[in-house]
Coordinates of C-alpha atoms in Angstrom, one line a residue:
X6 CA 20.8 -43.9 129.1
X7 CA 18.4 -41.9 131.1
X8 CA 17.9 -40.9 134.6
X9 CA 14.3 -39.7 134.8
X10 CA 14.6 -39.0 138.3
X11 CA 11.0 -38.5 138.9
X12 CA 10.9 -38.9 143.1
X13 CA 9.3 -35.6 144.9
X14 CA 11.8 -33.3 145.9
X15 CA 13.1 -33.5 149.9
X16 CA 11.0 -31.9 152.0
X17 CA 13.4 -30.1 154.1
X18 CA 14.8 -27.2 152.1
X19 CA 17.7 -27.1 154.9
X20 CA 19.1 -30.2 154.0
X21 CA 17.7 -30.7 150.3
X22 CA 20.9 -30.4 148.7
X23 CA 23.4 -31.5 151.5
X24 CA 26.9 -32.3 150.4
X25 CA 26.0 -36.2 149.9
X26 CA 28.8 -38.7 150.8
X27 CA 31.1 -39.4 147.2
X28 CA 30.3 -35.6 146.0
X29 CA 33.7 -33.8 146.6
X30 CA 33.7 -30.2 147.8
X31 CA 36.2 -29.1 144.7
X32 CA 37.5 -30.2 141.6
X33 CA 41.1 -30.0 140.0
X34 CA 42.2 -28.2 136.6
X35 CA 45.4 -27.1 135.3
X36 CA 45.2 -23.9 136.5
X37 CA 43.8 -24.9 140.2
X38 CA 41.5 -25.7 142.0
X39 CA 37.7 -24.9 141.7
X40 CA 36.1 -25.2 145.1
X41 CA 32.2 -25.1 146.5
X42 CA 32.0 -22.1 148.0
X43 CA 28.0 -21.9 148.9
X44 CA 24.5 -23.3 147.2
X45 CA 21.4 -21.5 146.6
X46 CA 18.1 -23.7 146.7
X47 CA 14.1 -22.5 148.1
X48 CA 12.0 -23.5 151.2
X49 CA 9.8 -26.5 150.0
X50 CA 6.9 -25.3 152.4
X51 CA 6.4 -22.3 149.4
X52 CA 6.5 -25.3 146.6
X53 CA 3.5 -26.5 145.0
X54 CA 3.0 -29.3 142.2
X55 CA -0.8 -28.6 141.4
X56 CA 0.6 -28.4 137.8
X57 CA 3.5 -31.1 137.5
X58 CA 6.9 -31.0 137.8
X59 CA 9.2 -28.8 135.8
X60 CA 13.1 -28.7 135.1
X61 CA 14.7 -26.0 136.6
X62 CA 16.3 -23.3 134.8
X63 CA 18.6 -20.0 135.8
X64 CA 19.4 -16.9 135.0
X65 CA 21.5 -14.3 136.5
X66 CA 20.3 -10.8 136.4
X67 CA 22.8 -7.4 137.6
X68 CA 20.6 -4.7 138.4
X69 CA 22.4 -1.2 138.3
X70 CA 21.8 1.5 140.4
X71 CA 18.2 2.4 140.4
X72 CA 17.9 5.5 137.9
X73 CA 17.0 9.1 139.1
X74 CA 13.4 9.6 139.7
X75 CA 11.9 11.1 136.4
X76 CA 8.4 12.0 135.9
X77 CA 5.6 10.4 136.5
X78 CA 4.4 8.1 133.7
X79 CA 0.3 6.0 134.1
X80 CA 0.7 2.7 135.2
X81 CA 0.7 0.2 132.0
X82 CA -2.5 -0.7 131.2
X83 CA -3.1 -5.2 131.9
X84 CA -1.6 -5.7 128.2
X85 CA -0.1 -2.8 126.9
X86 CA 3.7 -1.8 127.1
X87 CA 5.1 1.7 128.1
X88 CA 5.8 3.4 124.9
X89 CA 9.1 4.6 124.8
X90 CA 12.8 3.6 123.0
X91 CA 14.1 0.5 124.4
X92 CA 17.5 -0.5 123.5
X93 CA 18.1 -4.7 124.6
X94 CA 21.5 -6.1 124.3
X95 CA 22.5 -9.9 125.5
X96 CA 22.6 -9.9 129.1
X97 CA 25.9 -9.1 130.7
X98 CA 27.4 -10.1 134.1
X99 CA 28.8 -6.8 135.1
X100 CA 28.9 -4.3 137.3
X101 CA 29.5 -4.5 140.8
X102 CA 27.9 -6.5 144.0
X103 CA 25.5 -6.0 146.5
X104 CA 28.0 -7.1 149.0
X105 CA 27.2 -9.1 152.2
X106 CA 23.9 -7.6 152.8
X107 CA 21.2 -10.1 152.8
X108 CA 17.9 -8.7 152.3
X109 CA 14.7 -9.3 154.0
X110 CA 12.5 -12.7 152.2
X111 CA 9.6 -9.9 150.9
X112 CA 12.6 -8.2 149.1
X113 CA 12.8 -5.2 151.4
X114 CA 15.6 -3.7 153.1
X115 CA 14.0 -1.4 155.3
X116 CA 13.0 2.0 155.0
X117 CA 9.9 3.6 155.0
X118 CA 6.9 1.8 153.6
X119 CA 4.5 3.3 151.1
X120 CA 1.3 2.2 149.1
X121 CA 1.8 1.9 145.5
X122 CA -0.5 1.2 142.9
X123 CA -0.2 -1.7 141.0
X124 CA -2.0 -3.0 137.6
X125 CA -4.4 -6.0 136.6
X126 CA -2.8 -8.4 134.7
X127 CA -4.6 -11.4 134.2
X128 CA -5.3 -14.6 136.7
X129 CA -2.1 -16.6 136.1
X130 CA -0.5 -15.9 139.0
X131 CA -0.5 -12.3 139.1
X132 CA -1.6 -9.2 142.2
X133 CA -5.3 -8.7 141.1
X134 CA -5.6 -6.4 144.1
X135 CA -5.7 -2.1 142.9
X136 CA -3.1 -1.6 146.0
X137 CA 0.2 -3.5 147.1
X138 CA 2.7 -2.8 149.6
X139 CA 5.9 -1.3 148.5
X140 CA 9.1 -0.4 149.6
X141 CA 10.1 2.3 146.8
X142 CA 13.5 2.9 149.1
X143 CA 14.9 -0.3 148.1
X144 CA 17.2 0.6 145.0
X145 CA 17.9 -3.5 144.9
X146 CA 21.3 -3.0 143.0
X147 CA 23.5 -6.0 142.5
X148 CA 23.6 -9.7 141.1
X149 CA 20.3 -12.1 141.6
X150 CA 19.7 -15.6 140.5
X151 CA 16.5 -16.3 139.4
X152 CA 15.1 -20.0 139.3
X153 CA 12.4 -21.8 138.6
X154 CA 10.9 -24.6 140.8
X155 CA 7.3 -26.1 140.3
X156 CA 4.3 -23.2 140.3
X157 CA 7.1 -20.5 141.8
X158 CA 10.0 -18.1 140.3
X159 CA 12.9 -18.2 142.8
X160 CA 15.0 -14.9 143.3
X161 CA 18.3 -15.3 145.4
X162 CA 21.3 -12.6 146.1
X163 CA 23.9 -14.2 144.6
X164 CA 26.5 -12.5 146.9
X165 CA 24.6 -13.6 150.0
X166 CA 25.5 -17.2 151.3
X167 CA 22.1 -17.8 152.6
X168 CA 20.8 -20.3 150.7
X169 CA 17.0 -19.7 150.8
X170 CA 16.1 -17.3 147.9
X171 CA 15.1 -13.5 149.1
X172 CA 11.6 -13.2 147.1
X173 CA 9.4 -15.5 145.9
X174 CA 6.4 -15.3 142.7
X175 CA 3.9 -18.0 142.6
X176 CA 1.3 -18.3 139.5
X177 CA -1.7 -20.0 140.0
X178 CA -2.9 -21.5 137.2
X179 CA 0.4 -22.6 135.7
X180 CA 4.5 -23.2 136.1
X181 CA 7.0 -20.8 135.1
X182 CA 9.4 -23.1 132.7
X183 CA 12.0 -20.4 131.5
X184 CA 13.7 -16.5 131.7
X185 CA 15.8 -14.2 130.2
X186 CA 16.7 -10.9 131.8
X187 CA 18.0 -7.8 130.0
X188 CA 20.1 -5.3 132.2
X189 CA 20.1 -2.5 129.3
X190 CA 16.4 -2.5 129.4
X191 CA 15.1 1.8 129.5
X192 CA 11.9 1.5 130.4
X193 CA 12.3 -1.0 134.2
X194 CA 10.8 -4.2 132.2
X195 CA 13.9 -6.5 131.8
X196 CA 12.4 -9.7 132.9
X197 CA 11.0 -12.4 131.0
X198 CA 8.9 -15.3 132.2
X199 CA 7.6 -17.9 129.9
X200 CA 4.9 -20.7 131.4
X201 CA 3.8 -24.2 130.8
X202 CA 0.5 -22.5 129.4
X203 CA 2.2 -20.5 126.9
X204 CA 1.8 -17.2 128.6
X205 CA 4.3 -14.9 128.4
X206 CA 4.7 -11.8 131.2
X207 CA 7.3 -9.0 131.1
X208 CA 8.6 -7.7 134.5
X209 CA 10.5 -5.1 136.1
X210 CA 12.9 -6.9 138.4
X211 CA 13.8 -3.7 140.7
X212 CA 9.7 -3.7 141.1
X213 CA 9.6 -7.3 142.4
X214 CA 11.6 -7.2 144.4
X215 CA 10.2 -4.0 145.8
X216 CA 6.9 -5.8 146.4
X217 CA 6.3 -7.8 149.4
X218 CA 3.6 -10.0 147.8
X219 CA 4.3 -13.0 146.3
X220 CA 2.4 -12.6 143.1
X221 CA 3.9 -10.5 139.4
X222 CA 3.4 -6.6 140.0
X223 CA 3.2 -4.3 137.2
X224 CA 4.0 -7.0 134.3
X225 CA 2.7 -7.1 130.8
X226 CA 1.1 -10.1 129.7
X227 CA 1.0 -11.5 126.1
X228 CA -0.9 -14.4 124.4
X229 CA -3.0 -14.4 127.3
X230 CA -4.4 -17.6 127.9
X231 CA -2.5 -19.3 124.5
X232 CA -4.9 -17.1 122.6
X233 CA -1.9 -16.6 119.9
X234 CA -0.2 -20.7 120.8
X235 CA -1.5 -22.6 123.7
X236 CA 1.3 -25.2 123.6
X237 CA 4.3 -24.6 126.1
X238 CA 7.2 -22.3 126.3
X239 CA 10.3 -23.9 125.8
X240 CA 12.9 -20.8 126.2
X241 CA 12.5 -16.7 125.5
X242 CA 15.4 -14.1 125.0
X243 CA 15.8 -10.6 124.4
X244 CA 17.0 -9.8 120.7
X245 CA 20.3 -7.9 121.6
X246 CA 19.9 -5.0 120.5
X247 CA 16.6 -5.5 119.4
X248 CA 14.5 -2.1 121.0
X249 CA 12.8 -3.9 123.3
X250 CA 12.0 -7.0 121.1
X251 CA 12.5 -10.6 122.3
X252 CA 11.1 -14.3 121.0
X253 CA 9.6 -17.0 122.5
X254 CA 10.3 -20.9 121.9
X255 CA 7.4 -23.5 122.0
X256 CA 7.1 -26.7 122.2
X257 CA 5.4 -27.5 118.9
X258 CA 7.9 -25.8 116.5
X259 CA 7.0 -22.4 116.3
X260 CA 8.9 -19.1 117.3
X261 CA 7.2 -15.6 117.9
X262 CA 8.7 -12.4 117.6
X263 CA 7.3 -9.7 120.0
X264 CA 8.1 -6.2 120.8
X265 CA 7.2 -5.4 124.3
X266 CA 6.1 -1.3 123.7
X267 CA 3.1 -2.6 121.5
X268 CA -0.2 -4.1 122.8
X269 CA 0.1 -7.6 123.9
X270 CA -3.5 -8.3 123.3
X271 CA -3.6 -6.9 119.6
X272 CA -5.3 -8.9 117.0
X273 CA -2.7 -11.5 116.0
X274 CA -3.7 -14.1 113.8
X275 CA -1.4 -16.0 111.6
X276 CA -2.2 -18.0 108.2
X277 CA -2.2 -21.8 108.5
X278 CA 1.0 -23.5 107.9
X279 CA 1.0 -25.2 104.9
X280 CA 3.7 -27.7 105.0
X281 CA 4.8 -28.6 108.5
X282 CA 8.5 -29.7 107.3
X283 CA 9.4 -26.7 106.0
X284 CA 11.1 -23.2 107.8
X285 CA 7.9 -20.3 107.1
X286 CA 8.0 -16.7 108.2
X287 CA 4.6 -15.2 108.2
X288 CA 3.4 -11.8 109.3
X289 CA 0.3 -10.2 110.8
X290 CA -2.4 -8.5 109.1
X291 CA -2.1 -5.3 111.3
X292 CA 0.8 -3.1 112.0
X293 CA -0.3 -3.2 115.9
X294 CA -0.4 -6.7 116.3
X295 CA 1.4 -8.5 118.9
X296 CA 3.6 -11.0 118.3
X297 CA 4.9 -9.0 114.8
X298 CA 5.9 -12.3 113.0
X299 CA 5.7 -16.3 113.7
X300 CA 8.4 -18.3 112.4
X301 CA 7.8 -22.1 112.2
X302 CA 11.2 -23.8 112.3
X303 CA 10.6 -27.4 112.7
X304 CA 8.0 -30.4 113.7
X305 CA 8.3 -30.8 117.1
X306 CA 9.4 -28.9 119.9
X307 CA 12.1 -26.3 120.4
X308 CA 14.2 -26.6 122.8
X309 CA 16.7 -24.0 123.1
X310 CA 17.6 -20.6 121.4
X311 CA 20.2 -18.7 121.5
X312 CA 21.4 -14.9 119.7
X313 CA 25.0 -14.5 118.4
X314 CA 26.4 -11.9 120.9
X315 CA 26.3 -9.1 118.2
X316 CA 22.5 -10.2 117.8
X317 CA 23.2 -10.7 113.8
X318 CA 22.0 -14.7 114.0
X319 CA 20.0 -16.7 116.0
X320 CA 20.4 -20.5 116.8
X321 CA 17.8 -23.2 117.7
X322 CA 17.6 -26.4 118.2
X323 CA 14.9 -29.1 118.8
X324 CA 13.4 -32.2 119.1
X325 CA 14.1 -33.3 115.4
X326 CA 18.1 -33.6 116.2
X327 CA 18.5 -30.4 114.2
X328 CA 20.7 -27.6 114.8
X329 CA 19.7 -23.9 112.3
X330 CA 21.4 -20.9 112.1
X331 CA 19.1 -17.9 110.9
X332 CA 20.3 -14.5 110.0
X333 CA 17.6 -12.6 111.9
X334 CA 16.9 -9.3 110.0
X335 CA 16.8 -11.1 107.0
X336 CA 14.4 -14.0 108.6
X337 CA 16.2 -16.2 106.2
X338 CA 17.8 -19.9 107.5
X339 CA 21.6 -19.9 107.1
X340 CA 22.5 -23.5 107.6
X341 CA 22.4 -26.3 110.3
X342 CA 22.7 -29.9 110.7
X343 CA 21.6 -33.0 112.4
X344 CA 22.8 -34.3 115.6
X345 CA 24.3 -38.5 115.8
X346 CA 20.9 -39.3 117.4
X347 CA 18.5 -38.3 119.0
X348 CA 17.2 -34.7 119.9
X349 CA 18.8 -31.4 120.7
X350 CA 18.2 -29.8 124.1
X351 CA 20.9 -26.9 124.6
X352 CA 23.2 -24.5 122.7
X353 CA 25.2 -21.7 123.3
X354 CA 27.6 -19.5 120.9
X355 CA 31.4 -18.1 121.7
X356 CA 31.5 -14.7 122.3
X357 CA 33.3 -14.1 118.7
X358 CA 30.6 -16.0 116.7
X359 CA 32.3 -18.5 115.3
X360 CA 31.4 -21.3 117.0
X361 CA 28.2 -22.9 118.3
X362 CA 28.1 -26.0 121.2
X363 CA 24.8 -28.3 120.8
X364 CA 24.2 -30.8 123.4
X365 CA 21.7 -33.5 123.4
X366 CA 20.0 -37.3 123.6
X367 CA 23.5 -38.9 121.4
X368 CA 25.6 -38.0 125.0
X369 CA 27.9 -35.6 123.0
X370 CA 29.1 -32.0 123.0
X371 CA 29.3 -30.8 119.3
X372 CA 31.2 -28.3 118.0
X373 CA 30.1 -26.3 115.2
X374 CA 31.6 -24.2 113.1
X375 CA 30.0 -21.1 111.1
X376 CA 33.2 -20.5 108.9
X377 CA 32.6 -24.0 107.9
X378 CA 29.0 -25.0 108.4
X379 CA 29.8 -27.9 110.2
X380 CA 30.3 -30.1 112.7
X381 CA 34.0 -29.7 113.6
X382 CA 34.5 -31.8 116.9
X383 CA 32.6 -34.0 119.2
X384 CA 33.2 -33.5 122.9
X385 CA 33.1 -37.5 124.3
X386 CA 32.5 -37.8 128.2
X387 CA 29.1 -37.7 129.1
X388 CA 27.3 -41.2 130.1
X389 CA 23.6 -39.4 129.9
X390 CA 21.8 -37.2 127.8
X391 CA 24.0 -33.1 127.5
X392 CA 21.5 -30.5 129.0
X393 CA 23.7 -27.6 129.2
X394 CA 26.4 -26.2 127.9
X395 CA 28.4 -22.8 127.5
X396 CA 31.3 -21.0 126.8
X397 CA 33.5 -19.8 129.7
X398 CA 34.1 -16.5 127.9
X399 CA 36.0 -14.8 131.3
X400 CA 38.5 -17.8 131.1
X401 CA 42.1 -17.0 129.6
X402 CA 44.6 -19.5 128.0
X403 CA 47.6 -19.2 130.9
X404 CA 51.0 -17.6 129.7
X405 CA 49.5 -15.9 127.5
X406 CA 50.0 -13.0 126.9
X407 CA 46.8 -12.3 124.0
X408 CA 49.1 -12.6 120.8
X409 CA 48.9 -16.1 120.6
X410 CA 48.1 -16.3 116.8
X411 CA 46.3 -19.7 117.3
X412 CA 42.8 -18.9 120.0
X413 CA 42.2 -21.4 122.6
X414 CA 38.5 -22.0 124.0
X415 CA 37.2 -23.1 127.1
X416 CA 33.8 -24.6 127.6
X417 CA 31.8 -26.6 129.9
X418 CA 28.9 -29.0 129.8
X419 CA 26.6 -30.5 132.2
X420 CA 24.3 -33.6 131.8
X421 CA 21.5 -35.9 133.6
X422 CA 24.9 -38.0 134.8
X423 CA 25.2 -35.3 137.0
X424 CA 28.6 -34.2 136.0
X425 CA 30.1 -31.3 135.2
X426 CA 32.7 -31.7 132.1
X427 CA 35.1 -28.6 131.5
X428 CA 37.1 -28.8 128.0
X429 CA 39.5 -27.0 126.1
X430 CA 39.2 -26.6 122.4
X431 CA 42.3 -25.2 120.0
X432 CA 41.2 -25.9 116.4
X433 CA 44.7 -25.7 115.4
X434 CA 46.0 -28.4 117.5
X435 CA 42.6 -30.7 116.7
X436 CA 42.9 -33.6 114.2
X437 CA 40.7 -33.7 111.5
X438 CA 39.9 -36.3 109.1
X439 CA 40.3 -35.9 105.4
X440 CA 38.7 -37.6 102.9
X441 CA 38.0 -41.0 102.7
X442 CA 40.1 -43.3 100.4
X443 CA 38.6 -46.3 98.4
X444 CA 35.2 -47.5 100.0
X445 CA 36.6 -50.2 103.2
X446 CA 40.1 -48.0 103.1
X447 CA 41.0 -46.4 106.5
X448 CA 40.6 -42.6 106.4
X449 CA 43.8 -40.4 106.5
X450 CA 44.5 -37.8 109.2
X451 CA 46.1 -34.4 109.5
X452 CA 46.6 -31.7 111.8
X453 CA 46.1 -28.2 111.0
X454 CA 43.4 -25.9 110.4
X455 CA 40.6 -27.9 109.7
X456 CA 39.2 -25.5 107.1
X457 CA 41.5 -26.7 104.8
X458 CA 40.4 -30.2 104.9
X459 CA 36.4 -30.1 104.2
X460 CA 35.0 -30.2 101.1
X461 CA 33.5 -26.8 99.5
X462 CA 30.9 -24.9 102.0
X463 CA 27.5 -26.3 101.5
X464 CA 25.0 -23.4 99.7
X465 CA 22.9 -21.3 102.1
X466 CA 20.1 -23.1 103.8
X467 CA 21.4 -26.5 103.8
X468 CA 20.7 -28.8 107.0
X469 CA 23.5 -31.4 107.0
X470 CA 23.1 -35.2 107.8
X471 CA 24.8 -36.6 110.7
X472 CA 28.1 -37.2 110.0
X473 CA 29.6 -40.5 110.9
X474 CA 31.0 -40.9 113.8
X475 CA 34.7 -41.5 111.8
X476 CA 34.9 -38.7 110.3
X477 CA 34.4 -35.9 113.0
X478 CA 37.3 -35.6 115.3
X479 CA 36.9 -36.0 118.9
X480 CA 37.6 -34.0 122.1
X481 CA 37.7 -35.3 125.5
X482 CA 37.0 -33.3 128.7
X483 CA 39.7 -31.6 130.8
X484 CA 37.7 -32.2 134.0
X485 CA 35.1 -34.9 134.6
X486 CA 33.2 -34.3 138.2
X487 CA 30.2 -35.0 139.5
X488 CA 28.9 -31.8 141.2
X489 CA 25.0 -32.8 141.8
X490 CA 23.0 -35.8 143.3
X491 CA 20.3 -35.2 140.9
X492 CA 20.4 -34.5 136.9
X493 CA 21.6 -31.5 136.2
X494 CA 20.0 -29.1 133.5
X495 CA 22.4 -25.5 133.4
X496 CA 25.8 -24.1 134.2
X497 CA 27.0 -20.1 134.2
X498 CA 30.5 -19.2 133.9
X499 CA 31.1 -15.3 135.9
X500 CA 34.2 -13.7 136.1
X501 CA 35.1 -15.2 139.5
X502 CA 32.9 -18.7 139.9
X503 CA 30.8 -21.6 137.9
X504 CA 27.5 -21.9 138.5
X505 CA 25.9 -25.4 138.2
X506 CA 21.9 -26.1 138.5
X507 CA 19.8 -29.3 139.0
X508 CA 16.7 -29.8 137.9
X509 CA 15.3 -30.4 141.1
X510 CA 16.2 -27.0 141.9
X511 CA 19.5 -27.0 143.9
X512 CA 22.2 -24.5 142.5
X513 CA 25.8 -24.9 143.5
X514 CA 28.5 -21.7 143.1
X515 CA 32.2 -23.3 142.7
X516 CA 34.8 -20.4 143.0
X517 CA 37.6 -20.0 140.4
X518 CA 41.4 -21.1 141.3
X519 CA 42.4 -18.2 143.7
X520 CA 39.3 -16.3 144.3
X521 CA 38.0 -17.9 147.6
X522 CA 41.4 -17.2 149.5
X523 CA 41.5 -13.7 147.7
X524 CA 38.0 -13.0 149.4
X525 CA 38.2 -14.8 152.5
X526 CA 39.0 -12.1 154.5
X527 CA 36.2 -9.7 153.1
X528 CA 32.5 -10.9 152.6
X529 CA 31.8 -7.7 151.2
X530 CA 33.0 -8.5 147.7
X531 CA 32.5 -12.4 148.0
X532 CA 31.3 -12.6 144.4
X533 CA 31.6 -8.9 142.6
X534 CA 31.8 -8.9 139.1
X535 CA 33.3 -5.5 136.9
X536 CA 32.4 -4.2 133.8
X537 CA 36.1 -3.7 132.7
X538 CA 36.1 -7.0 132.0
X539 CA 35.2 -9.7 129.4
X540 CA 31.3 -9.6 129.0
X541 CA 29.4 -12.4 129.3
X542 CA 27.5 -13.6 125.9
X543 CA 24.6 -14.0 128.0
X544 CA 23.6 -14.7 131.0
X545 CA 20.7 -17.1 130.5
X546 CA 21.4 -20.5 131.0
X547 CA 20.1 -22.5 128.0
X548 CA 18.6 -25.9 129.1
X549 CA 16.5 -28.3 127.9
X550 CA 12.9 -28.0 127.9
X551 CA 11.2 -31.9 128.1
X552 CA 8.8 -32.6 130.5
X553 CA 9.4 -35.7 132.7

């Protein structure tokens, strides 16, 4: 049910992700056609596997323009933060693009160059030198993706259609395995990069890209060397809204909450957890320590996370099957339940925070509802294990004109079958199971609002059983296409295209019905996104986090 698809990646980065014979170039939906417009991917010369293979996973990250010079503040120390007020929502794809300009592979685009000093930050991976070479011209606005592929972090113009990346960050002793970025970031450091060792750094994009070396400039580094968990990082996001706070996955069940303005090499050590099964919270001793409070949701790993847009709850799953639903501020678990089989590897919320989309090891896209507390639909259509999924929150139900009184979603999902799998979902329109009859009757159906149909709301901080695969009604997909030769582990929705990402590290853009022959004719605004519109939820792509 599995393609482990564990062969070494091509060696020729130029033909690495050629259109392979039986992959069409588009795909058809009601409302037109979605067509490849360019792919991003890396030169395999740069790659190393010293430290095994990793799945790739992306993020998109809109820089504004660079803010005006203000002054001069010490270079951070190697693990303290800037103090400061840091305001962090949920990443955002806005703003507008950096046009057809391509930038230079050291991240410069001319201008004068100057010396710079740069901190110490530790061996794994980062510039141990005093000095680097900068360009401090470079204001680097516009829309990047950033991927990760063996021992290196990718970054590649999204609006250029080269497809080699424009900077590249290696780390020596380790591979980076996930990212979030946060454009609303105050003090520059709006990058996160979580590592197989457990390592954690936080970045300043602008400044990377600034750099011409190939090693982390100017980044914070917390629980150096695993000191506070030495197991892996599954996934990290900022807290929107959160001042500057974000948590960290790993791999054997436990989450940490950090703030980046305090000392990431405080004294942080944490009680012993007494009973492995159950959801803890636990605090440090000291006020300065770094991470300010370990929650341990479940045995095994976690695999995904994810923040409700207004930052109010936060969703995990992991390798016990189980969906939770916390209420952050209150550090208090809400509900959840179990998948049909098998683990949980991705989830992702609407933008109105009423529905949550798992995906996982059972092949199935499930639909869960917070008014309810449960699973309200099963999307049936993948042949493989779901490692991605997200709401297409810039999509809009066509002829309509917004007063529609029922709300129609649109979604998407992509899996090791290599498909991607777009569906619609109306809850109105859905049929829903009542209850059952006498045991061995056939269960009676009804269509309507499937509130009205399940039984009371289970208290707070239940987990549900899987249901049975009778009594959950079931979608199935819009569009079925396969977009990738190899498994594929993420997809982005932007205003004007889909983004889908292998594993292997090959990312493919698919323009939106109408937007390729709108832009034809000017490659200065081949992929520019505006902040009038809808904002994205977030602009990480949540994958799953196994190892091969």
């Amino acid at each position: 049910m599995i393609n482990t698809a564990n062969g070494m990646i091509s060696q020729s980065s130029s033909s690495a992700n050629a259109q392979s014979p039986g992959l069409k170039t588009y795909f058809k939906t009601p409302e037109g056609r979605y067509k490849l417009h360019y792919e991003k991917t890396y030169p395999s010369g740069l790659l190393h596997y010293a430290h095994g293979k990793t799945v790739t996973q992306a993020t998109l990250a809109h820089l504004k323009e660079k803010p005006a010079p203000s002054t001069p503040t010490a270079p951070p120390s190697s693990f303290s933060a800037s103090s400061g007020v840091v305001r962090s929502a949920a990443a955002k794809l806005l703003g507008t693009g950096n046009g057809s300009r391509t930038l230079g592979f050291g991240g410069g685009n001319g201008g004068s160059k100057s010396i710079s000093g740069s901190s110490r930050i530790g061996s794994l991976g980062a510039s141990s030198s005093s000095t680097s070479m900068t360009n401090t011209n470079f204001d680097g606005k516009g829309t990047y993706v950033i991927f990760n592929v063996g021992d290196a972090i990718f970054i590649s113009d999204l609006n250029s259609q080269d497809k080699d990346p424009i900077k590249s960050i290696h780390f020596s002793n380790s591979n980076p395995v996930c990212h979030a970025f946060d454009q609303d970031a105050k003090d520059g450091h709006d990058l996160l990069i979580g590592l197989n060792s457990g390592d954690v750094y936080s970045v300043s994009l602008r400044q990377q890209l600034q750099d011409v070396g190939k090693k982390l400039v100017g980044a914070h580094h917390y629980n150096k060397d695993g000191s506070v968990n030495n197991s892996r990082c599954t996934s990290v996001t900022w807290v929107p809204g959160g001042e500057g706070a974000f948590v960290v996955g790993h791999a054997d069940g436990n989450l940490y909450v950090y703030e980046k303005s305090k000392d990431g090499a405080g004294d942080s050590s944490f009680p012993v957890i007494k009973d492995q099964t159950q959801f803890s919270v636990a605090h440090p001793r000291y006020s300065k320590s770094n991470p300010i409070a370990r929650w341990h949701i479940c045995q095994g790993s976690i695999n995904g996370i994810a923040f409700s847009t207004d930052g109010a709850y936060l969703a995990t799953v992991g390798r016990d099957g189980y969906l939770r639903v916390f209420d952050y501020s209150k550090e208090q678990l809400i509900c959840g339940g179990k998948s049909y089989y098998g683990a949980l590897l991705c989830c992702a919320w609407s933008m109105d925070g009423k529905y949550i989309l798992t995906g996982g090891e059972d092949d199935l896209v499930q639909v869960w509802s917070m008014e309810d507390r449960k699973v309200v639909a099963w999307g049936e259509g993948h042949n493989s294990w779901v490692s991605g999924v997200a709401f297409d929150s810039y999509w809009s139900q066509p002829n309509s004109d917004g007063t529609a009184e029922t709300v129609m979603y649109r979604f998407g999902s992509v899996g090791q079958d290599t498909r991607l799998l777009l569906w619609d979902l109306e809850m109105d329109e859905i049929v829903v199971p009542l209850r059952r009859g006498p045991l061995g009757g056939s269960p009676t159906f009804s269509t309507g609002s499937q509130s009205a149909h399940w039984d009371n709301v289970c208290p707070v901080g239940t987990l549900q059983p899987a249901p049975s695969m009778r009594d959950v009604p079931k979608l199935s997909p819009l569009v079925a296409h396969r977009v990738h030769t190899e498994p594929l582990s993420g997809l982005i929705f932007t205003q004007e295209s889909v983004l889908t990402v292998c594993r292997e590290g090959h990312i493919k853009i698919w323009m939106r019905p109408g937007v390729a022959e709108s832009q034809s004719s000017s490659s200065e605004t081949v992929l520019s996104t505006s902040s009038k519109d809808k904002p994205l939820l977030s602009s990480k792509v949540v994958t799953s986090s196994y190892r091969q």
